[in-house]
Amino acid sequence: MFEQRIQIHDSLPGKDEPRFAPGVDVKKRIFRMLELKLQCGQTLKNVEVGYETYGHLNERGDNAVLIAHYFTGTSHAAGRYLESDAEPGYWDALIGPGKAIDTDRYFVVSCDSLCNINTKSPRVVTTGPCSIHPDTGRPYGKDFPIVTIGDFVNVQKALADALGVRKFHAVAGPSMGSFQVMEWAASYPEMVERVISVIPGHLSTEAYLIAVLDSWMAPILLDPLFKNGDYTPDAEPIAGLTQALKLVTLNAVHYKWARRLFNRRWADPDLSPLASLDNRFSIEVALDHTASQRARIADANSMLRLARAVQLYSIEDRKERLRSKFLIIPAESDLLMFPDYAERGVRELQALGLSAELVTLAGDGGHLDGLNVINHSSDAIRRFLET
Amino acid sequence: MFEQRIQIHDSLPGKDEPRFAPGVDVKKRIFRMLELKLQCGQTLKNVEVGYETYGHLNERGDNAVLIAHYFTGTSHAAGRYLESDAEPGYWDALIGPGKAIDTDRYFVVSCDSLCNINTKSPRVVTTGPCSIHPDTGRPYGKDFPIVTIGDFVNVQKALADALGVRKFHAVAGPSMGSFQVMEWAASYPEMVERVISVIPGHLSTEAYLIAVLDSWMAPILLDPLFKNGDYTPDAEPIAGLTQALKLVTLNAVHYKWARRLFNRRWADPDLSPLASLDNRFSIEVALDHTASQRARIADANSMLRLARAVQLYSIEDRKERLRSKFLIIPAESDLLMFPDYAERGVRELQALGLSAELVTLAGDGGHLDGLNVINHSSDAIRRFLET
């Protein structure tokens, strides 16, 4: 069903080369495939994605844990590249020696998605609209095909094969990562023993989330610089992309968080919002600032395709194939992937005769609690990995 | 504190003229004020707003009920203008002879806000950016001042005085209407016996809602036709306004509603969203359609100012002035004005020593349940009006 030629890049860790445990000196490696047959029917040539590994693969190749990243995320899940890095990878609280996903026991692999939006980040290697089309020698731009969560998983499968992984002890991911790990469980059930699905959607992206994703895409389309995807690097639709990323942030937080941090403060105590539309509230300016920082390293065409990939996610028609054990971890204050999605999901999995456990993250940080307080589920994850 | 000259327009119902009970033949009347001193410090000349009345004012002038409308709403709260009208006013289930707000007993007044967004609707009379600036003879456009919920209430106060209303038996409104009625209770406590606050914010618009409103404003600013508010009637920023109104709709519904109505259906069964970004899901196209219908009668500059008016709402600093009895009616599935806002509000009112009752609307229609299933609270409202 799924065939491709794989070119192992020389940065793939060799048998005797140490794989890094998180800490300092995590390395981004590059995985290359000569061809990838996409679910849309097209074939993508010269695919490359970045990945990181922590810990060591055992002889049997069955102690691997796959980590799949969220919408605006990257494969930098744990550790630091340099001691001077301000922040470690996003799930560093979970991944490392002695931690819940214990790199003394497990070989952890984390991989950049196709169409990763952070195309200008030195921490990301991805194949997407900014990549060079091998037939033209120029970036794909608007001609890059639609990709799917299933395509992301097929790249990860090829990487896993190349690394010698025979079986995943677990696959885990937050948000869009949860879609990838569910897709893994449906596409390669014999390779996935356990699924840890955090701040999840569930068996499919449902109508409301499809519409939310549409609302993220819309500001890009409104930007006159977007030019139907035919923009150039010197005139990108940054204003639209910024607004898109602002909506992503807004949808990922919670009103209690906003109340605590910003309340009704003005951005400038001397400039009343009653005097002019230009005078704004603190939270508006803060969200603008965050979004414009994010937009600097992001690409609009990539974001549109990533949003479409999430819209397209569904394993409804393959749910009978599922064989794994499931640990489903919603955040109680999530306003993007409502905890109800997870609860419904657990009921559906159990109705299929599968083992599915629900552990809810308490907190008022919204969707982001799946990153920020993931350590609260450490014990549940540790236990789940041992059963 | 609040002075103005009032010009009673000849469409104000005379002493002997019948006021209509909802049914057919509801009339839109116009209330004019020569001047209105705004909270921003500016004075607005030649203010006019539309209003409707149902039922009869008693001799003592104390059987009036004020209805304040929601963000995209108008003063058409009940009845039909013509038998052929497809829909009656938005709270027709609540207002009429024998209904919870019984027009055989109460004199109901409903008034268009300043900066009402539906400037091209024949059902709306408002003063806002599309009105003629008396000093220039041209529309205000971007020069229209910032207005507040307090300004809306001051217009309603002048109208009430002109109509001979001495006291409101109750003031009631959904969503932005709830802000207006809370503002009434804080500004004119001696005139407001009861407050019915439906799908409410509460004592102020909090940070998260400020940010949501900002997200509604942003697409307008992105539209190149917006031109910093200096657009002309032949080249309005309709694309941005449509996207803004799409967000309003999305924020006002619920995922269960979206799931039930749209699920994952494609807009066109022959055009797979996997094949092209132009091929979309049914819910995306439906929301676009609704939004573009709404945008046809709306105005971008008005919407920006209305959003700012809601952002500015706060009676926190005047809460000690409150004297009314409160009935607070959130919708359990509301994703815009979360039921938690109402619950918190009731606790705050009770902590002030005030009578505050909470009645929650069951349903999965989201914020719109405050309109669509308001009849479920009829008994509670009827009882509340009799106590």
JSON list of N, CA and C in Angstrom, two decimals, chain A residues 146 148 204-208 211 214 218 243 246 250 255-256 258-259 263-264 273-274 276-277 279-280 283-284 308 311-313 338 340-341 344, chain B residues 146 148 204-208 211 214 218 243 246 250 255-256 258-259 263-264 273-274 276-277 279-280 283-284 308 311-313 338 340-341 344:
[
{"chain": "A", "resi": 146, "resn": "ILE", "atom": "N", "xyz": [-1.99, 19.65, -1.68]},
{"chain": "A", "resi": 146, "resn": "ILE", "atom": "CA", "xyz": [-2.62, 19.48, -0.36]},
{"chain": "A", "resi": 146, "resn": "ILE", "atom": "C", "xyz": [-2.02, 18.23, 0.28]},
{"chain": "A", "resi": 148, "resn": "THR", "atom": "N", "xyz": [-1.85, 15.72, 3.96]},
{"chain": "A", "resi": 148, "resn": "THR", "atom": "CA", "xyz": [-2.76, 15.25, 5.02]},
{"chain": "A", "resi": 148, "resn": "THR", "atom": "C", "xyz": [-1.97, 14.78, 6.24]},
{"chain": "A", "resi": 204, "resn": "SER", "atom": "N", "xyz": [-12.16, 12.31, 14.28]},
{"chain": "A", "resi": 204, "resn": "SER", "atom": "CA", "xyz": [-12.13, 13.20, 13.12]},
{"chain": "A", "resi": 204, "resn": "SER", "atom": "C", "xyz": [-12.18, 14.65, 13.58]},
{"chain": "A", "resi": 205, "resn": "THR", "atom": "N", "xyz": [-11.84, 15.53, 12.67]},
{"chain": "A", "resi": 205, "resn": "THR", "atom": "CA", "xyz": [-11.99, 16.96, 12.91]},
{"chain": "A", "resi": 205, "resn": "THR", "atom": "C", "xyz": [-13.44, 17.31, 12.63]},
{"chain": "A", "resi": 206, "resn": "GLU", "atom": "N", "xyz": [-14.12, 17.78, 13.65]},
{"chain": "A", "resi": 206, "resn": "GLU", "atom": "CA", "xyz": [-15.55, 18.00, 13.41]},
{"chain": "A", "resi": 206, "resn": "GLU", "atom": "C", "xyz": [-15.85, 19.41, 12.91]},
{"chain": "A", "resi": 207, "resn": "ALA", "atom": "N", "xyz": [-17.11, 19.60, 12.53]},
{"chain": "A", "resi": 207, "resn": "ALA", "atom": "CA", "xyz": [-17.52, 20.80, 11.78]},
{"chain": "A", "resi": 207, "resn": "ALA", "atom": "C", "xyz": [-17.04, 22.11, 12.43]},
{"chain": "A", "resi": 208, "resn": "TYR", "atom": "N", "xyz": [-17.20, 22.21, 13.74]},
{"chain": "A", "resi": 208, "resn": "TYR", "atom": "CA", "xyz": [-16.86, 23.49, 14.39]},
{"chain": "A", "resi": 208, "resn": "TYR", "atom": "C", "xyz": [-15.37, 23.79, 14.24]},
{"chain": "A", "resi": 211, "resn": "ALA", "atom": "N", "xyz": [-14.52, 24.96, 10.88]},
{"chain": "A", "resi": 211, "resn": "ALA", "atom": "CA", "xyz": [-14.85, 26.38, 10.72]},
{"chain": "A", "resi": 211, "resn": "ALA", "atom": "C", "xyz": [-13.83, 27.28, 11.43]},
{"chain": "A", "resi": 214, "resn": "ASP", "atom": "N", "xyz": [-10.94, 27.45, 9.22]},
{"chain": "A", "resi": 214, "resn": "ASP", "atom": "CA", "xyz": [-11.30, 28.37, 8.12]},
{"chain": "A", "resi": 214, "resn": "ASP", "atom": "C", "xyz": [-11.09, 29.83, 8.55]},
{"chain": "A", "resi": 218, "resn": "ALA", "atom": "N", "xyz": [-8.73, 32.64, 6.70]},
{"chain": "A", "resi": 218, "resn": "ALA", "atom": "CA", "xyz": [-9.37, 33.79, 6.05]},
{"chain": "A", "resi": 218, "resn": "ALA", "atom": "C", "xyz": [-8.52, 35.07, 6.06]},
{"chain": "A", "resi": 243, "resn": "GLN", "atom": "N", "xyz": [-2.57, 38.22, 11.66]},
{"chain": "A", "resi": 243, "resn": "GLN", "atom": "CA", "xyz": [-3.92, 38.12, 12.18]},
{"chain": "A", "resi": 243, "resn": "GLN", "atom": "C", "xyz": [-4.34, 36.65, 12.33]},
{"chain": "A", "resi": 246, "resn": "LYS", "atom": "N", "xyz": [-2.78, 35.39, 15.37]},
{"chain": "A", "resi": 246, "resn": "LYS", "atom": "CA", "xyz": [-3.42, 35.97, 16.55]},
{"chain": "A", "resi": 246, "resn": "LYS", "atom": "C", "xyz": [-4.66, 35.16, 16.93]},
{"chain": "A", "resi": 250, "resn": "LEU", "atom": "N", "xyz": [-5.44, 33.28, 20.40]},
{"chain": "A", "resi": 250, "resn": "LEU", "atom": "CA", "xyz": [-6.68, 33.57, 21.13]},
{"chain": "A", "resi": 250, "resn": "LEU", "atom": "C", "xyz": [-7.47, 32.29, 21.38]},
{"chain": "A", "resi": 255, "resn": "TYR", "atom": "N", "xyz": [-10.40, 32.42, 29.16]},
{"chain": "A", "resi": 255, "resn": "TYR", "atom": "CA", "xyz": [-10.77, 33.74, 29.67]},
{"chain": "A", "resi": 255, "resn": "TYR", "atom": "C", "xyz": [-10.23, 33.99, 31.08]},
{"chain": "A", "resi": 256, "resn": "LYS", "atom": "N", "xyz": [-10.04, 32.93, 31.86]},
{"chain": "A", "resi": 256, "resn": "LYS", "atom": "CA", "xyz": [-9.50, 33.16, 33.21]},
{"chain": "A", "resi": 256, "resn": "LYS", "atom": "C", "xyz": [-8.03, 33.57, 33.15]},
{"chain": "A", "resi": 258, "resn": "ALA", "atom": "N", "xyz": [-6.73, 35.18, 30.60]},
{"chain": "A", "resi": 258, "resn": "ALA", "atom": "CA", "xyz": [-6.75, 36.55, 30.07]},
{"chain": "A", "resi": 258, "resn": "ALA", "atom": "C", "xyz": [-7.10, 37.55, 31.17]},
{"chain": "A", "resi": 259, "resn": "ARG", "atom": "N", "xyz": [-8.07, 37.15, 32.01]},
{"chain": "A", "resi": 259, "resn": "ARG", "atom": "CA", "xyz": [-8.50, 38.02, 33.11]},
{"chain": "A", "resi": 259, "resn": "ARG", "atom": "C", "xyz": [-7.34, 38.25, 34.07]},
{"chain": "A", "resi": 263, "resn": "ASN", "atom": "N", "xyz": [-6.69, 41.68, 32.46]},
{"chain": "A", "resi": 263, "resn": "ASN", "atom": "CA", "xyz": [-7.89, 42.38, 32.94]},
{"chain": "A", "resi": 263, "resn": "ASN", "atom": "C", "xyz": [-8.29, 43.44, 31.91]},
{"chain": "A", "resi": 264, "resn": "ARG", "atom": "N", "xyz": [-8.64, 44.64, 32.33]},
{"chain": "A", "resi": 264, "resn": "ARG", "atom": "CA", "xyz": [-9.10, 45.66, 31.38]},
{"chain": "A", "resi": 264, "resn": "ARG", "atom": "C", "xyz": [-8.05, 46.77, 31.18]},
{"chain": "A", "resi": 273, "resn": "PRO", "atom": "N", "xyz": [-8.81, 54.15, 25.37]},
{"chain": "A", "resi": 273, "resn": "PRO", "atom": "CA", "xyz": [-9.57, 53.59, 24.23]},
{"chain": "A", "resi": 273, "resn": "PRO", "atom": "C", "xyz": [-10.89, 54.32, 23.99]},
{"chain": "A", "resi": 274, "resn": "LEU", "atom": "N", "xyz": [-11.28, 55.19, 24.89]},
{"chain": "A", "resi": 274, "resn": "LEU", "atom": "CA", "xyz": [-12.48, 56.00, 24.67]},
{"chain": "A", "resi": 274, "resn": "LEU", "atom": "C", "xyz": [-12.19, 57.17, 23.72]},
{"chain": "A", "resi": 276, "resn": "SER", "atom": "N", "xyz": [-9.90, 57.19, 21.02]},
{"chain": "A", "resi": 276, "resn": "SER", "atom": "CA", "xyz": [-9.60, 56.87, 19.61]},
{"chain": "A", "resi": 276, "resn": "SER", "atom": "C", "xyz": [-9.58, 55.37, 19.41]},
{"chain": "A", "resi": 277, "resn": "LEU", "atom": "N", "xyz": [-9.97, 54.94, 18.21]},
{"chain": "A", "resi": 277, "resn": "LEU", "atom": "CA", "xyz": [-9.87, 53.51, 17.88]},
{"chain": "A", "resi": 277, "resn": "LEU", "atom": "C", "xyz": [-8.42, 53.04, 17.89]},
{"chain": "A", "resi": 279, "resn": "ASN", "atom": "N", "xyz": [-6.25, 53.76, 20.14]},
{"chain": "A", "resi": 279, "resn": "ASN", "atom": "CA", "xyz": [-5.85, 53.48, 21.53]},
{"chain": "A", "resi": 279, "resn": "ASN", "atom": "C", "xyz": [-6.48, 52.16, 21.95]},
{"chain": "A", "resi": 280, "resn": "ARG", "atom": "N", "xyz": [-5.65, 51.22, 22.38]},
{"chain": "A", "resi": 280, "resn": "ARG", "atom": "CA", "xyz": [-6.17, 49.87, 22.55]},
{"chain": "A", "resi": 280, "resn": "ARG", "atom": "C", "xyz": [-5.94, 49.31, 23.94]},
{"chain": "A", "resi": 283, "resn": "ILE", "atom": "N", "xyz": [-4.48, 43.61, 26.26]},
{"chain": "A", "resi": 283, "resn": "ILE", "atom": "CA", "xyz": [-4.52, 42.25, 25.70]},
{"chain": "A", "resi": 283, "resn": "ILE", "atom": "C", "xyz": [-4.47, 42.28, 24.18]},
{"chain": "A", "resi": 284, "resn": "GLU", "atom": "N", "xyz": [-5.06, 43.30, 23.57]},
{"chain": "A", "resi": 284, "resn": "GLU", "atom": "CA", "xyz": [-5.05, 43.38, 22.10]},
{"chain": "A", "resi": 284, "resn": "GLU", "atom": "C", "xyz": [-3.62, 43.56, 21.59]},
{"chain": "A", "resi": 308, "resn": "ARG", "atom": "N", "xyz": [-5.61, 23.05, 6.23]},
{"chain": "A", "resi": 308, "resn": "ARG", "atom": "CA", "xyz": [-6.41, 22.10, 5.44]},
{"chain": "A", "resi": 308, "resn": "ARG", "atom": "C", "xyz": [-6.11, 20.65, 5.86]},
{"chain": "A", "resi": 311, "resn": "GLN", "atom": "N", "xyz": [-8.13, 20.03, 8.82]},
{"chain": "A", "resi": 311, "resn": "GLN", "atom": "CA", "xyz": [-9.55, 19.91, 8.46]},
{"chain": "A", "resi": 311, "resn": "GLN", "atom": "C", "xyz": [-9.86, 18.52, 7.90]},
{"chain": "A", "resi": 312, "resn": "LEU", "atom": "N", "xyz": [-8.91, 17.98, 7.14]},
{"chain": "A", "resi": 312, "resn": "LEU", "atom": "CA", "xyz": [-9.16, 16.71, 6.44]},
{"chain": "A", "resi": 312, "resn": "LEU", "atom": "C", "xyz": [-9.04, 15.48, 7.34]},
{"chain": "A", "resi": 313, "resn": "TYR", "atom": "N", "xyz": [-8.49, 15.66, 8.53]},
{"chain": "A", "resi": 313, "resn": "TYR", "atom": "CA", "xyz": [-8.23, 14.49, 9.38]},
{"chain": "A", "resi": 313, "resn": "TYR", "atom": "C", "xyz": [-9.51, 13.73, 9.73]},
{"chain": "A", "resi": 338, "resn": "PHE", "atom": "N", "xyz": [-12.40, 21.04, 22.89]},
{"chain": "A", "resi": 338, "resn": "PHE", "atom": "CA", "xyz": [-13.17, 20.95, 24.14]},
{"chain": "A", "resi": 338, "resn": "PHE", "atom": "C", "xyz": [-13.01, 19.57, 24.80]},
{"chain": "A", "resi": 340, "resn": "ASP", "atom": "N", "xyz": [-14.98, 17.77, 26.08]},
{"chain": "A", "resi": 340, "resn": "ASP", "atom": "CA", "xyz": [-16.07, 16.93, 25.62]},
{"chain": "A", "resi": 340, "resn": "ASP", "atom": "C", "xyz": [-15.66, 16.06, 24.43]},
{"chain": "A", "resi": 341, "resn": "TYR", "atom": "N", "xyz": [-14.81, 16.60, 23.56]},
{"chain": "A", "resi": 341, "resn": "TYR", "atom": "CA", "xyz": [-14.32, 15.80, 22.42]},
{"chain": "A", "resi": 341, "resn": "TYR", "atom": "C", "xyz": [-13.62, 14.54, 22.93]},
{"chain": "A", "resi": 344, "resn": "ARG", "atom": "N", "xyz": [-16.08, 12.06, 24.66]},
{"chain": "A", "resi": 344, "resn": "ARG", "atom": "CA", "xyz": [-16.80, 11.35, 23.61]},
{"chain": "A", "resi": 344, "resn": "ARG", "atom": "C", "xyz": [-15.88, 10.32, 22.95]},
{"chain": "B", "resi": 146, "resn": "ILE", "atom": "N", "xyz": [-16.06, 57.93, 19.18]},
{"chain": "B", "resi": 146, "resn": "ILE", "atom": "CA", "xyz": [-16.27, 56.67, 19.91]},
{"chain": "B", "resi": 146, "resn": "ILE", "atom": "C", "xyz": [-17.51, 56.86, 20.78]},
{"chain": "B", "resi": 148, "resn": "THR", "atom": "N", "xyz": [-20.34, 54.85, 23.60]},
{"chain": "B", "resi": 148, "resn": "THR", "atom": "CA", "xyz": [-20.30, 53.84, 24.66]},
{"chain": "B", "resi": 148, "resn": "THR", "atom": "C", "xyz": [-21.70, 53.29, 24.92]},
{"chain": "B", "resi": 204, "resn": "SER", "atom": "N", "xyz": [-18.47, 43.98, 33.74]},
{"chain": "B", "resi": 204, "resn": "SER", "atom": "CA", "xyz": [-17.61, 44.62, 32.73]},
{"chain": "B", "resi": 204, "resn": "SER", "atom": "C", "xyz": [-17.30, 43.62, 31.64]},
{"chain": "B", "resi": 205, "resn": "THR", "atom": "N", "xyz": [-16.82, 44.13, 30.53]},
{"chain": "B", "resi": 205, "resn": "THR", "atom": "CA", "xyz": [-16.32, 43.29, 29.45]},
{"chain": "B", "resi": 205, "resn": "THR", "atom": "C", "xyz": [-14.92, 42.88, 29.83]},
{"chain": "B", "resi": 206, "resn": "GLU", "atom": "N", "xyz": [-14.71, 41.58, 29.97]},
{"chain": "B", "resi": 206, "resn": "GLU", "atom": "CA", "xyz": [-13.38, 41.20, 30.44]},
{"chain": "B", "resi": 206, "resn": "GLU", "atom": "C", "xyz": [-12.41, 40.93, 29.31]},
{"chain": "B", "resi": 207, "resn": "ALA", "atom": "N", "xyz": [-11.15, 40.74, 29.69]},
{"chain": "B", "resi": 207, "resn": "ALA", "atom": "CA", "xyz": [-10.04, 40.73, 28.73]},
{"chain": "B", "resi": 207, "resn": "ALA", "atom": "C", "xyz": [-10.30, 39.81, 27.53]},
{"chain": "B", "resi": 208, "resn": "TYR", "atom": "N", "xyz": [-10.77, 38.61, 27.80]},
{"chain": "B", "resi": 208, "resn": "TYR", "atom": "CA", "xyz": [-10.93, 37.66, 26.69]},
{"chain": "B", "resi": 208, "resn": "TYR", "atom": "C", "xyz": [-11.93, 38.17, 25.67]},
{"chain": "B", "resi": 211, "resn": "ALA", "atom": "N", "xyz": [-10.53, 40.82, 23.56]},
{"chain": "B", "resi": 211, "resn": "ALA", "atom": "CA", "xyz": [-9.70, 40.25, 22.49]},
{"chain": "B", "resi": 211, "resn": "ALA", "atom": "C", "xyz": [-10.55, 39.64, 21.38]},
{"chain": "B", "resi": 214, "resn": "ASP", "atom": "N", "xyz": [-11.69, 42.42, 19.33]},
{"chain": "B", "resi": 214, "resn": "ASP", "atom": "CA", "xyz": [-10.55, 42.84, 18.50]},
{"chain": "B", "resi": 214, "resn": "ASP", "atom": "C", "xyz": [-10.43, 41.95, 17.27]},
{"chain": "B", "resi": 218, "resn": "ALA", "atom": "N", "xyz": [-10.41, 43.15, 13.33]},
{"chain": "B", "resi": 218, "resn": "ALA", "atom": "CA", "xyz": [-9.18, 43.00, 12.53]},
{"chain": "B", "resi": 218, "resn": "ALA", "atom": "C", "xyz": [-9.41, 42.76, 11.04]},
{"chain": "B", "resi": 243, "resn": "GLN", "atom": "N", "xyz": [-15.87, 38.82, 6.60]},
{"chain": "B", "resi": 243, "resn": "GLN", "atom": "CA", "xyz": [-15.07, 37.95, 7.46]},
{"chain": "B", "resi": 243, "resn": "GLN", "atom": "C", "xyz": [-15.32, 38.29, 8.94]},
{"chain": "B", "resi": 246, "resn": "LYS", "atom": "N", "xyz": [-18.51, 36.80, 9.88]},
{"chain": "B", "resi": 246, "resn": "LYS", "atom": "CA", "xyz": [-18.38, 35.34, 9.95]},
{"chain": "B", "resi": 246, "resn": "LYS", "atom": "C", "xyz": [-17.86, 34.92, 11.32]},
{"chain": "B", "resi": 250, "resn": "LEU", "atom": "N", "xyz": [-19.62, 32.50, 14.02]},
{"chain": "B", "resi": 250, "resn": "LEU", "atom": "CA", "xyz": [-18.90, 31.34, 14.55]},
{"chain": "B", "resi": 250, "resn": "LEU", "atom": "C", "xyz": [-18.84, 31.39, 16.07]},
{"chain": "B", "resi": 255, "resn": "TYR", "atom": "N", "xyz": [-20.31, 23.77, 19.04]},
{"chain": "B", "resi": 255, "resn": "TYR", "atom": "CA", "xyz": [-19.83, 22.65, 18.22]},
{"chain": "B", "resi": 255, "resn": "TYR", "atom": "C", "xyz": [-20.88, 21.56, 18.03]},
{"chain": "B", "resi": 256, "resn": "LYS", "atom": "N", "xyz": [-21.77, 21.40, 18.99]},
{"chain": "B", "resi": 256, "resn": "LYS", "atom": "CA", "xyz": [-22.80, 20.36, 18.81]},
{"chain": "B", "resi": 256, "resn": "LYS", "atom": "C", "xyz": [-23.80, 20.76, 17.72]},
{"chain": "B", "resi": 258, "resn": "ALA", "atom": "N", "xyz": [-22.99, 22.68, 15.19]},
{"chain": "B", "resi": 258, "resn": "ALA", "atom": "CA", "xyz": [-22.25, 22.55, 13.93]},
{"chain": "B", "resi": 258, "resn": "ALA", "atom": "C", "xyz": [-22.17, 21.08, 13.51]},
{"chain": "B", "resi": 259, "resn": "ARG", "atom": "N", "xyz": [-21.95, 20.21, 14.49]},
{"chain": "B", "resi": 259, "resn": "ARG", "atom": "CA", "xyz": [-21.86, 18.78, 14.21]},
{"chain": "B", "resi": 259, "resn": "ARG", "atom": "C", "xyz": [-23.18, 18.27, 13.63]},
{"chain": "B", "resi": 263, "resn": "ASN", "atom": "N", "xyz": [-21.70, 18.42, 10.09]},
{"chain": "B", "resi": 263, "resn": "ASN", "atom": "CA", "xyz": [-20.75, 17.32, 10.20]},
{"chain": "B", "resi": 263, "resn": "ASN", "atom": "C", "xyz": [-19.54, 17.61, 9.29]},
{"chain": "B", "resi": 264, "resn": "ARG", "atom": "N", "xyz": [-19.07, 16.62, 8.53]},
{"chain": "B", "resi": 264, "resn": "ARG", "atom": "CA", "xyz": [-17.88, 16.85, 7.70]},
{"chain": "B", "resi": 264, "resn": "ARG", "atom": "C", "xyz": [-18.23, 16.92, 6.22]},
{"chain": "B", "resi": 273, "resn": "PRO", "atom": "N", "xyz": [-12.14, 18.49, -0.82]},
{"chain": "B", "resi": 273, "resn": "PRO", "atom": "CA", "xyz": [-11.18, 19.41, -0.19]},
{"chain": "B", "resi": 273, "resn": "PRO", "atom": "C", "xyz": [-9.75, 18.87, -0.21]},
{"chain": "B", "resi": 274, "resn": "LEU", "atom": "N", "xyz": [-9.58, 17.60, -0.56]},
{"chain": "B", "resi": 274, "resn": "LEU", "atom": "CA", "xyz": [-8.24, 17.04, -0.70]},
{"chain": "B", "resi": 274, "resn": "LEU", "atom": "C", "xyz": [-7.60, 17.45, -2.03]},
{"chain": "B", "resi": 276, "resn": "SER", "atom": "N", "xyz": [-8.07, 20.53, -3.74]},
{"chain": "B", "resi": 276, "resn": "SER", "atom": "CA", "xyz": [-7.72, 21.94, -3.92]},
{"chain": "B", "resi": 276, "resn": "SER", "atom": "C", "xyz": [-8.16, 22.75, -2.70]},
{"chain": "B", "resi": 277, "resn": "LEU", "atom": "N", "xyz": [-7.41, 23.81, -2.41]},
{"chain": "B", "resi": 277, "resn": "LEU", "atom": "CA", "xyz": [-7.81, 24.71, -1.32]},
{"chain": "B", "resi": 277, "resn": "LEU", "atom": "C", "xyz": [-9.14, 25.40, -1.65]},
{"chain": "B", "resi": 279, "resn": "ASN", "atom": "N", "xyz": [-11.74, 23.94, -2.86]},
{"chain": "B", "resi": 279, "resn": "ASN", "atom": "CA", "xyz": [-12.85, 23.03, -2.53]},
{"chain": "B", "resi": 279, "resn": "ASN", "atom": "C", "xyz": [-13.01, 23.01, -1.02]},
{"chain": "B", "resi": 280, "resn": "ARG", "atom": "N", "xyz": [-14.22, 23.32, -0.58]},
{"chain": "B", "resi": 280, "resn": "ARG", "atom": "CA", "xyz": [-14.34, 23.55, 0.85]},
{"chain": "B", "resi": 280, "resn": "ARG", "atom": "C", "xyz": [-15.41, 22.69, 1.51]},
{"chain": "B", "resi": 283, "resn": "ILE", "atom": "N", "xyz": [-19.72, 23.61, 6.08]},
{"chain": "B", "resi": 283, "resn": "ILE", "atom": "CA", "xyz": [-19.88, 24.64, 7.13]},
{"chain": "B", "resi": 283, "resn": "ILE", "atom": "C", "xyz": [-19.14, 25.93, 6.76]},
{"chain": "B", "resi": 284, "resn": "GLU", "atom": "N", "xyz": [-18.03, 25.81, 6.06]},
{"chain": "B", "resi": 284, "resn": "GLU", "atom": "CA", "xyz": [-17.28, 27.02, 5.68]},
{"chain": "B", "resi": 284, "resn": "GLU", "atom": "C", "xyz": [-18.09, 27.88, 4.72]},
{"chain": "B", "resi": 308, "resn": "ARG", "atom": "N", "xyz": [-15.95, 48.62, 19.78]},
{"chain": "B", "resi": 308, "resn": "ARG", "atom": "CA", "xyz": [-15.27, 49.40, 20.81]},
{"chain": "B", "resi": 308, "resn": "ARG", "atom": "C", "xyz": [-16.21, 49.74, 21.97]},
{"chain": "B", "resi": 311, "resn": "GLN", "atom": "N", "xyz": [-16.29, 46.80, 24.10]},
{"chain": "B", "resi": 311, "resn": "GLN", "atom": "CA", "xyz": [-15.02, 46.67, 24.83]},
{"chain": "B", "resi": 311, "resn": "GLN", "atom": "C", "xyz": [-14.98, 47.60, 26.04]},
{"chain": "B", "resi": 312, "resn": "LEU", "atom": "N", "xyz": [-15.53, 48.79, 25.87]},
{"chain": "B", "resi": 312, "resn": "LEU", "atom": "CA", "xyz": [-15.43, 49.82, 26.91]},
{"chain": "B", "resi": 312, "resn": "LEU", "atom": "C", "xyz": [-16.38, 49.60, 28.09]},
{"chain": "B", "resi": 313, "resn": "TYR", "atom": "N", "xyz": [-17.36, 48.73, 27.90]},
{"chain": "B", "resi": 313, "resn": "TYR", "atom": "CA", "xyz": [-18.40, 48.57, 28.94]},
{"chain": "B", "resi": 313, "resn": "TYR", "atom": "C", "xyz": [-17.81, 48.15, 30.29]},
{"chain": "B", "resi": 338, "resn": "PHE", "atom": "N", "xyz": [-19.56, 33.05, 28.32]},
{"chain": "B", "resi": 338, "resn": "PHE", "atom": "CA", "xyz": [-19.60, 31.77, 29.03]},
{"chain": "B", "resi": 338, "resn": "PHE", "atom": "C", "xyz": [-20.54, 31.84, 30.24]},
{"chain": "B", "resi": 340, "resn": "ASP", "atom": "N", "xyz": [-20.23, 30.81, 33.00]},
{"chain": "B", "resi": 340, "resn": "ASP", "atom": "CA", "xyz": [-19.44, 31.16, 34.17]},
{"chain": "B", "resi": 340, "resn": "ASP", "atom": "C", "xyz": [-19.47, 32.67, 34.44]},
{"chain": "B", "resi": 341, "resn": "TYR", "atom": "N", "xyz": [-19.53, 33.48, 33.40]},
{"chain": "B", "resi": 341, "resn": "TYR", "atom": "CA", "xyz": [-19.61, 34.94, 33.58]},
{"chain": "B", "resi": 341, "resn": "TYR", "atom": "C", "xyz": [-20.86, 35.27, 34.40]},
{"chain": "B", "resi": 344, "resn": "ARG", "atom": "N", "xyz": [-20.63, 33.99, 38.07]},
{"chain": "B", "resi": 344, "resn": "ARG", "atom": "CA", "xyz": [-19.78, 34.91, 38.80]},
{"chain": "B", "resi": 344, "resn": "ARG", "atom": "C", "xyz": [-20.53, 36.21, 39.09]}
]
